[in-house]
Amino acid sequence: MRTHFCGLVDEALIGQTVTLCGWADVARNLGGLCFIDLRDHEGIVQIVAEPTTDAALGAGEANAAVIATAADVGYEDCLRVTGVVRKRESVNAKIRTGQVEVVATKIEVLNKAEPLPFHAHENPGEDIRLKYRYLDMRRPEMQKMMRTRIKLVQALRRYLDERGFQDIETPILTKATPEGARDFLVPARMHPGEFYALPQSPQLFKQILMMAGFDRYYQIARCFRDEALRADRQLEFTQLDMEFAWVSERDVQDTVEEMIRVVFRDVMGVELAAQFPRMTYAEAMRRYGSDKPDLRIALEFTDIAQLVKSCEFKVFTDWANHEDGRVVALRVPGASTLSRKQIDDYAAYAGKFGAKGLAWMKVEDASKGREGINSPIAKFLDDATLAAIVQATGATTGDAIFFGAATYKSASDFMGALRLKVAKDLGLVAEGWAPLWVTDFPMFEWDDEENRYVALHHPFTAPAVDSIDDLRANAKTAVSRGYDMVLNGNEIGGGSIRIHNSQMQSAVFDLLGIGAEEAEGKFGFLLDALKFGAPPHGGIAFGIDRIAALMAGTESIRDVIAFPKTTTAQCLMTGAPSPVPDKQLAEVHIQIREKQEGK
């Protein structure tokens, strides 16, 4: 139907006849002279319908018909235009085709558009955008973001294919092994009362591929988790899944680090650091209160428990003397100008992440000692303690200091969130890209609700010890062989060296409260596979949606997913999820039970 794309018409085509297809982005009727901005996925070109005596361009009644058709064109009408490319008198430097225009010899209206709920150059509310997603994705901003995602996937595949990785599909219908997020269950019609699950990741299958001798695997995999949604999370998502046999941590990290550098260079023209820095989980939590610190922000924590163990401020002394307590200070340069309301707002924000309150101190004049300090807690601190805090944090005139006191984890969490919020509000986030490896994660964390250990990564991650006895004796402090790649405060990839010994895997299951019978029922196939010469192996998975969002400069992954769900897990365009007729339910042996009040 067309010879060229609208956005690719250029000066090399001047004098040539072209046929274009697209939507009427703008239509202007100036009375006998009409202009149409015709848009397709490559961009916009200006169409002109004008009177002419040039037979080559169509004269007389035929040209009058073209003008009449152009005059009736409406917004988003679907058009096919044939015409001759010529040099524009008034150049439009804002668009790629701004040096030329197409003088129409024929205009066909392929489909008239009814009045639209919003204009392609508007940015309506997200509910409207998702209901009319096909219109939303016509917008140039969305076209650009989606193309960024497409280029990202193409670059990843190109890199991996050129280096001998094997693209192998793994099952979508698999076994339910709830350990972490909830599974999506699918009733098995041919097996009444039994269910498949949609995969949360291809984890076990890719490990088994290593045992099967496929050595270097990858897959652009669709994954599913029945969990609460937010700006950077969806029920169904896409990840680049990778696994390597015969490797150590550094083998995996070096390969994928180079991959990310190449991909950012190819897609964005961005040169990332030649060597990504590495930081242990313990150091990241100590310095930044996060296992995915944003290194564009220079703010760091100062632990002051030793300075306040004997002060008169009970909140500080209680946690400073607690076995698992933390008292931490965050110096914010230039923040002494914050109003009391702004500080109260920060306290409320920290409260969302577990803070019971937020102590603060303004250093209004460092040379005056106590007299230069403005703080509601200063009266509980003697001169020496005040001076020690100012010195330890490096605070100077004009700075503010925020304090957190709680369990080590809680204080780290809410102060880490506060660090990000304050830095963003006060313009303390540097430009550019700050990649990082976070390593040496804890093997387990204690779950008070379930009264047992849970795996920090997943139960197939190898511990940093070879002895089962050592692991059992030091489960609380055991370190795993897990690693995450972080970029600008976002975890974009996570992986580990896996357990390749059936006895160690059984011991880890046992420490996680998964008994031998349960382990056999859920993971018997894996335990069997580990007995038959399983090689050392490890891997990583990268969040395609999250990386694409970072590249596109948007905070919501919904902007780089063609058909996302809302935060209430709905598809507004199709109406999913929706009821299913009783007859269809009966075929899969399902009966809906009425919801009981209060449940």
Coordinates of C-alpha atoms in Angstrom, one line a residue:
M1 CA 0.0 0.0 0.0
R2 CA 2.9 2.4 0.5
T3 CA 6.4 3.0 -1.0
H4 CA 7.9 4.9 2.0
F5 CA 7.4 5.6 5.7
C6 CA 6.3 9.2 6.5
G7 CA 9.1 9.8 8.9
L8 CA 11.8 8.7 6.4
V9 CA 10.9 11.0 3.5
D10 CA 14.0 13.2 3.0
E11 CA 15.8 15.4 0.4
A12 CA 17.1 12.4 -1.5
L13 CA 13.5 11.8 -2.7
I14 CA 12.9 15.4 -4.0
G15 CA 11.1 15.1 -7.4
Q16 CA 10.1 11.5 -6.8
T17 CA 6.5 10.2 -6.4
V18 CA 5.8 8.5 -3.1
T19 CA 2.9 6.7 -1.6
L20 CA 2.5 7.1 2.2
C21 CA 0.0 5.7 4.8
G22 CA -0.7 7.1 8.2
W23 CA -2.9 9.1 10.5
A24 CA -3.8 12.8 10.1
D25 CA -2.0 14.3 13.1
V26 CA -3.0 17.9 12.2
A27 CA -5.2 19.1 9.3
R28 CA -5.4 22.8 8.3
N29 CA -7.8 24.1 5.6
L30 CA -6.7 27.6 4.5
G31 CA -9.4 27.8 1.8
G32 CA -8.2 26.2 -1.4
L33 CA -4.9 25.3 0.2
C34 CA -4.7 22.4 2.7
F35 CA -1.9 21.1 4.9
I36 CA -2.0 17.7 6.6
D37 CA 0.7 16.4 9.0
L38 CA 0.7 12.7 8.2
R39 CA 2.1 10.4 11.0
D40 CA 3.2 6.8 11.1
H41 CA 5.5 5.0 13.5
E42 CA 8.6 6.6 11.9
G43 CA 7.5 10.2 12.3
I44 CA 5.6 13.0 10.6
V45 CA 5.7 14.6 7.1
Q46 CA 3.8 17.6 5.8
I47 CA 1.3 16.9 3.0
V48 CA 0.2 19.8 0.8
A49 CA -3.0 19.9 -1.3
E50 CA -2.9 23.0 -3.6
P51 CA -4.1 24.3 -6.9
T52 CA -1.5 23.8 -9.7
T53 CA -1.1 24.1 -13.4
D54 CA 1.7 21.6 -13.5
A55 CA 0.4 18.5 -15.4
A56 CA 3.0 16.4 -13.7
L57 CA 1.4 17.2 -10.3
G58 CA -2.2 16.7 -11.5
A59 CA -4.2 19.6 -12.8
G60 CA -7.8 20.8 -13.3
E61 CA -10.7 18.8 -11.8
A62 CA -8.5 16.0 -10.5
N63 CA -6.5 18.4 -8.3
A64 CA -9.7 20.1 -7.1
A65 CA -10.9 16.7 -5.9
V66 CA -7.7 16.2 -3.9
I67 CA -8.2 19.6 -2.2
A68 CA -11.8 18.8 -1.5
T69 CA -10.8 15.5 0.1
A70 CA -8.0 17.2 2.1
A71 CA -10.4 19.8 3.4
D72 CA -12.7 17.1 4.9
V73 CA -9.9 15.2 6.7
G74 CA -10.3 15.0 10.4
Y75 CA -8.0 14.3 13.3
E76 CA -6.7 10.7 13.3
D77 CA -8.4 9.8 10.0
C78 CA -6.5 6.9 8.4
L79 CA -5.1 8.1 5.0
R80 CA -3.2 6.9 2.0
V81 CA -1.5 9.7 0.1
T82 CA 0.3 9.7 -3.2
G83 CA 2.3 12.8 -4.2
V84 CA 5.6 14.3 -5.3
V85 CA 8.3 15.3 -2.8
R86 CA 9.6 18.9 -3.0
K87 CA 11.8 21.2 -0.9
R88 CA 9.9 23.2 1.7
E89 CA 10.0 27.0 1.6
S90 CA 9.8 27.2 5.4
V91 CA 12.0 24.6 7.1
N92 CA 10.8 22.9 10.3
A93 CA 13.9 22.0 12.2
K94 CA 11.9 20.2 14.9
I95 CA 11.2 17.2 12.8
R96 CA 13.4 14.8 10.7
T97 CA 11.4 15.5 7.5
G98 CA 11.3 19.3 8.1
Q99 CA 13.3 20.0 4.9
V100 CA 10.7 18.6 2.5
E101 CA 6.9 18.2 1.9
V102 CA 4.8 16.0 -0.3
V103 CA 2.5 17.7 -2.8
A104 CA -0.5 15.4 -3.0
T105 CA -1.8 14.1 -6.3
K106 CA -4.2 11.6 -4.6
I107 CA -5.6 11.3 -1.1
E108 CA -7.6 8.3 0.0
V109 CA -9.5 8.2 3.3
L110 CA -9.1 4.6 4.4
N111 CA -11.1 5.0 7.6
K112 CA -12.7 8.0 9.2
A113 CA -12.1 8.4 12.9
E114 CA -14.9 9.3 15.3
P115 CA -14.2 12.0 17.9
L116 CA -11.4 10.7 20.2
P117 CA -11.4 10.7 24.0
F118 CA -8.1 12.5 24.0
H119 CA -5.6 14.1 21.6
A120 CA -2.4 12.4 20.7
H121 CA -0.4 15.4 22.0
E122 CA -2.2 15.4 25.4
N123 CA -1.3 13.4 28.4
P124 CA -4.6 12.3 30.0
G125 CA -5.0 10.4 33.3
E126 CA -3.6 6.9 33.4
D127 CA -7.1 5.2 33.6
I128 CA -8.1 6.9 30.3
R129 CA -4.8 6.0 28.7
L130 CA -5.1 2.3 29.7
K131 CA -8.7 2.0 28.6
Y132 CA -7.8 3.3 25.2
R133 CA -4.3 1.9 25.1
Y134 CA -4.3 1.7 21.3
L135 CA -4.8 5.4 21.1
D136 CA -2.3 6.1 23.9
M137 CA 0.4 4.1 22.1
R138 CA -0.1 6.3 19.0
R139 CA 1.3 9.2 20.9
P140 CA 4.9 10.1 19.9
E141 CA 6.0 9.9 23.6
M142 CA 4.7 6.3 23.9
Q143 CA 6.1 5.4 20.5
K144 CA 9.5 6.6 21.5
M145 CA 9.4 4.7 24.9
M146 CA 8.2 1.4 23.3
R147 CA 10.8 1.6 20.6
T148 CA 13.4 2.0 23.3
R149 CA 12.2 -1.3 24.8
I150 CA 12.3 -2.9 21.4
K151 CA 15.9 -1.8 20.8
L152 CA 16.9 -3.0 24.2
V153 CA 15.6 -6.5 23.5
Q154 CA 17.2 -6.6 20.1
A155 CA 20.6 -5.5 21.5
L156 CA 20.5 -8.1 24.3
R157 CA 19.7 -10.9 21.8
R158 CA 22.4 -9.7 19.4
Y159 CA 25.0 -9.7 22.1
L160 CA 24.1 -13.2 23.4
D161 CA 23.6 -14.8 20.0
E162 CA 27.1 -13.6 18.9
R163 CA 28.6 -15.2 22.0
G164 CA 27.2 -18.6 21.7
F165 CA 24.4 -18.4 24.2
Q166 CA 21.5 -20.8 23.4
D167 CA 17.9 -19.4 23.4
I168 CA 15.8 -22.2 24.9
E169 CA 12.1 -22.0 25.9
T170 CA 10.9 -23.4 29.2
P171 CA 7.3 -24.3 30.2
I172 CA 4.6 -21.8 31.0
L173 CA 2.4 -24.4 32.6
T174 CA 4.5 -25.9 35.4
K175 CA 4.4 -27.2 39.0
A176 CA 3.1 -25.1 41.8
T177 CA 6.0 -24.6 44.3
P178 CA 4.9 -21.6 46.5
E179 CA 8.0 -20.3 48.1
G180 CA 8.0 -16.5 48.0
A181 CA 5.3 -14.7 46.0
R182 CA 1.9 -16.4 45.3
D183 CA 1.6 -18.6 42.2
F184 CA -1.1 -18.1 39.6
L185 CA -2.9 -21.4 39.4
V186 CA -4.4 -23.0 36.3
P187 CA -6.9 -25.9 36.7
A188 CA -5.9 -29.0 34.8
R189 CA -9.1 -30.1 32.9
M190 CA -7.8 -33.6 32.3
H191 CA -6.7 -34.1 35.9
P192 CA -9.7 -33.1 38.1
G193 CA -8.6 -31.3 41.3
E194 CA -5.1 -30.7 40.2
F195 CA -3.5 -27.5 39.0
Y196 CA -0.6 -26.1 37.0
A197 CA 1.1 -22.9 38.0
L198 CA 2.4 -20.1 35.8
P199 CA 6.1 -19.7 36.4
Q200 CA 7.4 -17.0 38.7
S201 CA 10.7 -17.6 36.9
P202 CA 12.3 -20.4 34.8
Q203 CA 14.7 -21.0 37.8
L204 CA 14.6 -24.8 38.1
F205 CA 14.3 -25.4 34.4
K206 CA 17.4 -23.4 33.6
Q207 CA 19.3 -25.2 36.4
I208 CA 18.3 -28.5 34.9
L209 CA 19.4 -27.3 31.4
M210 CA 22.9 -26.9 32.9
M211 CA 22.7 -30.5 34.2
A212 CA 21.6 -31.5 30.7
G213 CA 24.8 -30.0 29.2
F214 CA 23.6 -26.8 27.5
D215 CA 26.2 -24.8 29.3
R216 CA 25.1 -21.2 28.3
Y217 CA 21.4 -20.6 28.2
Y218 CA 19.2 -17.5 27.8
Q219 CA 15.6 -16.7 27.3
I220 CA 13.4 -13.6 27.1
A221 CA 11.0 -15.1 29.6
R222 CA 7.5 -14.2 30.6
C223 CA 7.0 -14.6 34.4
F224 CA 4.0 -14.3 36.7
R225 CA 3.6 -13.4 40.4
D226 CA 0.3 -12.9 42.2
E227 CA 1.4 -10.0 44.3
A228 CA 0.6 -6.4 45.0
L229 CA 1.4 -4.0 42.2
R230 CA 3.3 -0.7 42.2
A231 CA 5.0 1.6 39.7
D232 CA 7.8 -0.9 39.1
R233 CA 5.9 -4.2 39.5
Q234 CA 3.4 -6.1 37.4
L235 CA 1.6 -9.4 37.8
E236 CA 3.2 -10.5 34.5
F237 CA 6.6 -9.2 33.6
T238 CA 9.5 -10.0 31.2
Q239 CA 13.0 -10.9 32.2
L240 CA 16.2 -11.8 30.5
D241 CA 17.0 -15.1 32.1
M242 CA 20.5 -16.5 31.9
E243 CA 22.4 -19.5 33.3
F244 CA 26.0 -20.7 33.0
A245 CA 27.7 -24.0 33.8
W246 CA 31.2 -24.4 35.2
V247 CA 31.4 -20.8 36.5
S248 CA 32.2 -18.8 39.6
E249 CA 30.5 -15.5 40.6
R250 CA 33.1 -13.4 38.8
D251 CA 32.6 -15.4 35.5
V252 CA 28.9 -14.5 35.5
Q253 CA 29.4 -10.9 36.6
D254 CA 32.1 -10.1 34.1
T255 CA 30.1 -11.4 31.2
V256 CA 26.8 -9.7 32.0
E257 CA 28.6 -6.4 33.0
E258 CA 30.1 -6.2 29.6
M259 CA 26.7 -7.0 28.1
I260 CA 25.1 -4.1 29.9
R261 CA 27.8 -1.8 28.8
V262 CA 27.4 -2.8 25.2
V263 CA 23.6 -2.6 25.3
F264 CA 23.6 0.9 26.8
R265 CA 26.2 2.0 24.1
D266 CA 24.1 0.5 21.3
V267 CA 20.7 1.7 22.5
M268 CA 21.4 5.1 24.1
G269 CA 24.9 6.0 23.1
V270 CA 25.8 6.0 26.8
E271 CA 29.2 4.8 28.0
L272 CA 28.9 3.2 31.4
A273 CA 31.9 2.8 33.8
A274 CA 34.7 0.5 32.5
Q275 CA 34.5 -1.4 35.8
F276 CA 31.4 -1.5 37.9
P277 CA 32.2 -0.9 41.6
R278 CA 31.5 -3.7 44.0
M279 CA 30.0 -3.5 47.5
T280 CA 28.9 -6.1 50.0
Y281 CA 25.4 -6.1 51.3
A282 CA 26.6 -5.3 54.8
E283 CA 28.5 -2.2 53.5
A284 CA 25.5 -1.0 51.5
M285 CA 23.2 -1.2 54.5
R286 CA 25.7 0.5 56.7
R287 CA 26.5 3.4 54.4
Y288 CA 23.1 3.8 52.6
G289 CA 20.4 1.8 54.4
S290 CA 19.6 0.0 51.1
D291 CA 20.7 -3.1 49.3
K292 CA 20.3 -1.1 46.1
P293 CA 21.9 2.2 46.9
D294 CA 21.7 5.1 44.4
L295 CA 25.4 6.2 44.1
R296 CA 24.4 9.4 42.3
I297 CA 23.5 10.6 45.8
A298 CA 26.6 11.5 47.9
L299 CA 24.7 11.4 51.3
E300 CA 25.9 8.6 53.6
F301 CA 25.0 7.4 57.1
T302 CA 27.1 7.9 60.3
D303 CA 26.5 5.4 63.1
I304 CA 26.5 7.3 66.4
A305 CA 25.5 4.6 68.9
Q306 CA 28.8 4.8 70.7
L307 CA 28.4 8.5 71.1
V308 CA 24.9 8.4 72.7
K309 CA 25.0 5.3 74.8
S310 CA 24.9 7.3 78.0
C311 CA 22.9 10.4 76.9
E312 CA 19.6 11.5 78.4
F313 CA 17.6 11.0 75.3
K314 CA 15.9 7.6 76.0
V315 CA 15.1 6.7 72.4
F316 CA 18.8 6.9 71.6
T317 CA 20.1 5.1 74.7
D318 CA 17.6 2.3 74.4
W319 CA 18.6 1.4 70.9
A320 CA 22.3 2.2 71.3
N321 CA 22.4 -0.4 74.0
H322 CA 20.2 -2.9 72.3
E323 CA 21.9 -6.0 70.8
D324 CA 20.2 -5.5 67.5
G325 CA 19.8 -1.7 67.7
R326 CA 21.0 1.1 65.5
V327 CA 21.3 4.8 66.0
V328 CA 22.2 6.5 62.7
A329 CA 22.7 10.1 61.6
L330 CA 22.2 11.5 58.1
R331 CA 23.8 14.8 57.4
V332 CA 22.1 16.8 54.6
P333 CA 24.2 19.8 53.3
G334 CA 22.3 23.1 53.1
A335 CA 19.1 21.7 54.7
S336 CA 19.0 24.0 57.7
T337 CA 16.6 26.2 55.8
L338 CA 13.9 23.5 55.9
S339 CA 10.8 24.7 57.7
R340 CA 9.3 22.8 60.6
K341 CA 6.4 21.8 58.3
Q342 CA 8.8 20.3 55.8
I343 CA 10.6 18.4 58.6
D344 CA 7.3 17.1 59.9
D345 CA 6.4 16.0 56.4
Y346 CA 9.7 14.1 56.2
A347 CA 8.8 12.5 59.6
A348 CA 5.5 11.4 58.2
Y349 CA 7.2 10.0 55.1
A350 CA 9.7 8.0 57.2
G351 CA 6.7 6.7 59.2
K352 CA 5.5 4.9 56.1
F353 CA 8.7 2.8 56.2
G354 CA 8.5 2.0 59.9
A355 CA 9.8 5.1 61.8
K356 CA 8.2 5.9 65.1
G357 CA 9.5 9.5 64.9
L358 CA 12.3 11.5 63.4
A359 CA 14.8 13.4 65.5
W360 CA 16.6 16.3 63.8
M361 CA 19.2 19.0 64.3
K362 CA 20.0 22.2 62.4
V363 CA 23.6 23.5 62.5
E364 CA 22.8 27.2 62.1
D365 CA 26.3 28.3 63.1
A366 CA 29.0 25.7 63.8
S367 CA 31.3 28.2 65.4
K368 CA 28.9 28.8 68.3
G369 CA 28.7 25.3 69.6
R370 CA 25.4 24.6 71.4
E371 CA 24.2 28.1 70.8
G372 CA 24.5 27.5 67.0
I373 CA 22.4 24.3 67.2
N374 CA 18.6 24.3 66.7
S375 CA 17.1 21.0 67.7
P376 CA 14.3 19.8 70.0
I377 CA 16.6 17.0 71.3
A378 CA 19.6 19.2 72.0
K379 CA 18.5 19.7 75.7
F380 CA 19.0 15.9 76.2
L381 CA 22.6 16.0 74.9
D382 CA 25.6 17.5 76.7
D383 CA 28.0 19.8 75.0
A384 CA 30.6 17.0 74.4
T385 CA 28.0 14.7 72.8
L386 CA 26.7 17.5 70.6
A387 CA 30.2 18.4 69.4
A388 CA 31.0 14.7 68.8
I389 CA 27.9 14.3 66.6
V390 CA 28.7 17.4 64.6
Q391 CA 32.3 16.2 64.1
A392 CA 31.4 12.6 63.3
T393 CA 28.9 13.6 60.6
G394 CA 31.1 16.3 59.2
A395 CA 28.2 18.8 59.5
T396 CA 29.0 22.5 59.0
T397 CA 27.0 25.7 59.1
G398 CA 23.8 25.5 57.1
D399 CA 23.5 21.7 57.3
A400 CA 20.8 19.6 58.9
I401 CA 21.1 16.2 60.5
F402 CA 18.3 13.6 60.7
F403 CA 18.5 10.7 63.2
G404 CA 17.0 7.2 63.2
A405 CA 16.9 4.8 66.1
A406 CA 15.4 1.4 66.0
T407 CA 16.4 -2.2 65.2
Y408 CA 19.2 -2.3 62.7
K409 CA 17.0 -3.4 59.8
S410 CA 14.1 -0.9 60.6
A411 CA 16.4 2.1 61.1
S412 CA 18.3 1.2 57.9
D413 CA 15.0 0.9 56.0
F414 CA 13.3 4.2 57.0
M415 CA 16.5 6.2 56.9
G416 CA 17.4 4.7 53.5
A417 CA 14.0 5.8 52.2
L418 CA 14.4 9.3 53.8
R419 CA 17.8 9.6 52.1
L420 CA 16.3 9.1 48.7
K421 CA 13.4 11.5 49.4
V422 CA 15.5 14.3 50.8
A423 CA 18.0 14.1 48.0
K424 CA 15.4 14.2 45.3
D425 CA 13.5 17.1 46.9
L426 CA 16.7 19.2 47.4
G427 CA 18.3 18.5 44.1
L428 CA 21.1 16.4 45.5
V429 CA 20.9 13.6 42.8
A430 CA 23.7 13.9 40.3
E431 CA 23.1 13.4 36.6
G432 CA 24.3 10.3 34.8
W433 CA 24.4 6.6 35.4
A434 CA 25.8 4.9 38.5
P435 CA 26.0 1.1 38.2
L436 CA 27.0 -1.1 41.1
W437 CA 27.4 -4.8 42.1
V438 CA 26.0 -5.7 45.5
T439 CA 27.4 -9.0 46.8
D440 CA 27.6 -11.3 49.8
F441 CA 23.9 -11.2 50.7
P442 CA 22.7 -12.9 53.9
M443 CA 21.8 -16.5 53.1
F444 CA 18.6 -16.3 55.3
E445 CA 16.5 -13.8 57.1
W446 CA 14.2 -14.5 60.0
D447 CA 10.4 -14.2 59.4
D448 CA 8.7 -13.4 62.7
E449 CA 5.2 -14.1 61.4
E450 CA 6.1 -17.6 60.1
N451 CA 8.7 -18.2 62.9
R452 CA 11.3 -19.6 60.6
Y453 CA 14.1 -18.6 58.2
V454 CA 13.2 -17.6 54.7
A455 CA 15.7 -17.4 51.8
L456 CA 16.8 -13.8 51.0
H457 CA 17.2 -14.6 47.3
H458 CA 15.7 -18.1 46.7
P459 CA 16.2 -21.5 48.2
F460 CA 18.5 -22.7 45.4
T461 CA 21.2 -20.1 46.1
A462 CA 24.5 -21.6 47.3
P463 CA 26.0 -20.6 50.7
A464 CA 29.5 -19.3 50.9
V465 CA 30.6 -22.3 52.9
D466 CA 31.1 -25.9 51.7
S467 CA 30.2 -27.6 55.0
I468 CA 26.7 -28.4 55.9
D469 CA 27.7 -28.4 59.6
D470 CA 29.1 -24.8 59.2
L471 CA 25.9 -23.7 57.6
R472 CA 23.7 -25.2 60.3
A473 CA 25.8 -23.8 63.1
N474 CA 25.9 -20.2 61.6
A475 CA 22.6 -20.0 59.8
K476 CA 21.9 -16.5 61.3
T477 CA 25.0 -15.0 59.9
A478 CA 25.6 -17.2 56.9
V479 CA 26.4 -15.4 53.7
S480 CA 25.2 -16.5 50.3
R481 CA 26.9 -16.5 46.9
G482 CA 24.2 -14.1 45.6
Y483 CA 24.8 -10.9 43.7
D484 CA 22.6 -8.0 42.3
M485 CA 23.3 -5.5 39.7
V486 CA 22.1 -2.0 40.7
L487 CA 21.7 1.0 38.5
N488 CA 20.7 4.4 39.8
G489 CA 19.1 2.9 42.9
N490 CA 17.2 0.2 41.0
E491 CA 18.0 -3.5 41.1
I492 CA 18.0 -4.4 37.4
G493 CA 19.4 -7.9 37.8
G494 CA 19.8 -10.5 40.5
G495 CA 21.5 -13.9 40.5
S496 CA 23.7 -16.3 42.3
I497 CA 25.8 -19.4 42.2
R498 CA 23.4 -22.3 42.7
I499 CA 23.6 -25.3 45.0
H500 CA 24.8 -28.2 42.9
N501 CA 24.9 -30.9 45.6
S502 CA 21.8 -32.7 46.7
Q503 CA 22.8 -33.0 50.3
M504 CA 23.4 -29.3 50.6
Q505 CA 20.1 -28.5 48.9
S506 CA 18.3 -30.8 51.3
A507 CA 20.0 -29.1 54.2
V508 CA 19.0 -25.7 53.0
F509 CA 15.4 -26.9 52.6
D510 CA 15.5 -28.2 56.2
L511 CA 16.8 -24.8 57.5
L512 CA 13.9 -23.1 55.7
G513 CA 11.4 -25.3 57.4
I514 CA 10.8 -27.5 54.4
G515 CA 10.8 -31.1 55.7
A516 CA 12.0 -34.1 53.7
E517 CA 8.5 -35.2 52.7
E518 CA 7.5 -31.7 51.5
A519 CA 10.8 -31.2 49.7
E520 CA 10.3 -34.5 47.9
G521 CA 6.8 -33.5 46.9
K522 CA 7.7 -30.0 45.6
F523 CA 11.3 -30.4 44.5
G524 CA 12.0 -34.2 44.1
F525 CA 12.8 -33.8 40.4
L526 CA 15.5 -31.3 41.3
L527 CA 17.0 -33.3 44.1
D528 CA 17.1 -36.3 41.8
A529 CA 18.8 -34.3 39.0
L530 CA 21.4 -33.0 41.5
K531 CA 22.5 -36.6 42.1
F532 CA 23.6 -37.4 38.6
G533 CA 26.8 -35.3 38.0
A534 CA 25.3 -31.7 38.3
P535 CA 28.1 -29.3 37.4
P536 CA 28.8 -26.1 39.3
H537 CA 26.5 -23.5 37.8
G538 CA 25.1 -20.0 38.3
G539 CA 23.1 -17.3 36.6
I540 CA 21.3 -14.1 36.7
A541 CA 18.0 -12.5 35.6
F542 CA 17.5 -9.0 34.4
G543 CA 14.2 -7.1 34.5
I544 CA 13.5 -6.0 31.0
D545 CA 10.6 -3.7 32.0
R546 CA 12.7 -1.9 34.6
I547 CA 15.8 -1.4 32.4
A548 CA 13.5 -0.2 29.6
A549 CA 11.9 2.3 31.9
L550 CA 15.2 3.6 33.1
M551 CA 16.4 4.0 29.5
A552 CA 13.1 5.8 28.5
G553 CA 13.3 8.1 31.5
T554 CA 10.0 7.1 33.1
E555 CA 9.4 6.1 36.7
S556 CA 6.6 3.7 35.8
I557 CA 7.2 0.4 34.0
R558 CA 3.7 0.6 32.7
D559 CA 4.9 3.2 30.2
V560 CA 7.2 0.6 28.5
I561 CA 4.7 -2.3 28.6
A562 CA 2.3 -2.5 25.7
F563 CA -0.7 -3.7 27.6
P564 CA 0.0 -3.4 31.4
K565 CA -2.4 -3.9 34.3
T566 CA -3.4 -1.2 36.7
T567 CA -2.3 -1.1 40.4
T568 CA -5.6 -2.9 41.1
A569 CA -4.5 -5.8 38.7
Q570 CA -7.0 -5.0 36.0
C571 CA -6.8 -4.5 32.2
L572 CA -9.0 -1.6 31.6
M573 CA -9.0 -2.1 27.8
T574 CA -10.3 -5.7 27.8
G575 CA -12.0 -5.8 31.2
A576 CA -9.8 -8.6 32.6
P577 CA -10.2 -10.3 35.0
S578 CA -13.9 -11.1 34.3
P579 CA -16.4 -13.7 35.4
V580 CA -16.5 -17.1 33.6
P581 CA -19.7 -18.9 32.8
D582 CA -20.6 -21.9 35.1
K583 CA -20.5 -24.3 32.2
Q584 CA -16.8 -23.3 31.5
L585 CA -16.0 -23.6 35.2
A586 CA -17.6 -27.1 35.3
E587 CA -15.3 -28.2 32.5
V588 CA -12.3 -27.6 34.7
H589 CA -14.0 -28.9 37.8
I590 CA -14.2 -25.5 39.5
Q591 CA -17.1 -24.2 41.6
I592 CA -17.2 -20.6 42.9
R593 CA -17.7 -20.3 46.6
E594 CA -19.6 -17.2 47.8
K595 CA -17.4 -14.8 49.7
Q596 CA -18.1 -14.8 53.4
E597 CA -18.6 -11.5 55.2
G598 CA -15.5 -10.1 56.8
K599 CA -13.2 -12.4 54.7

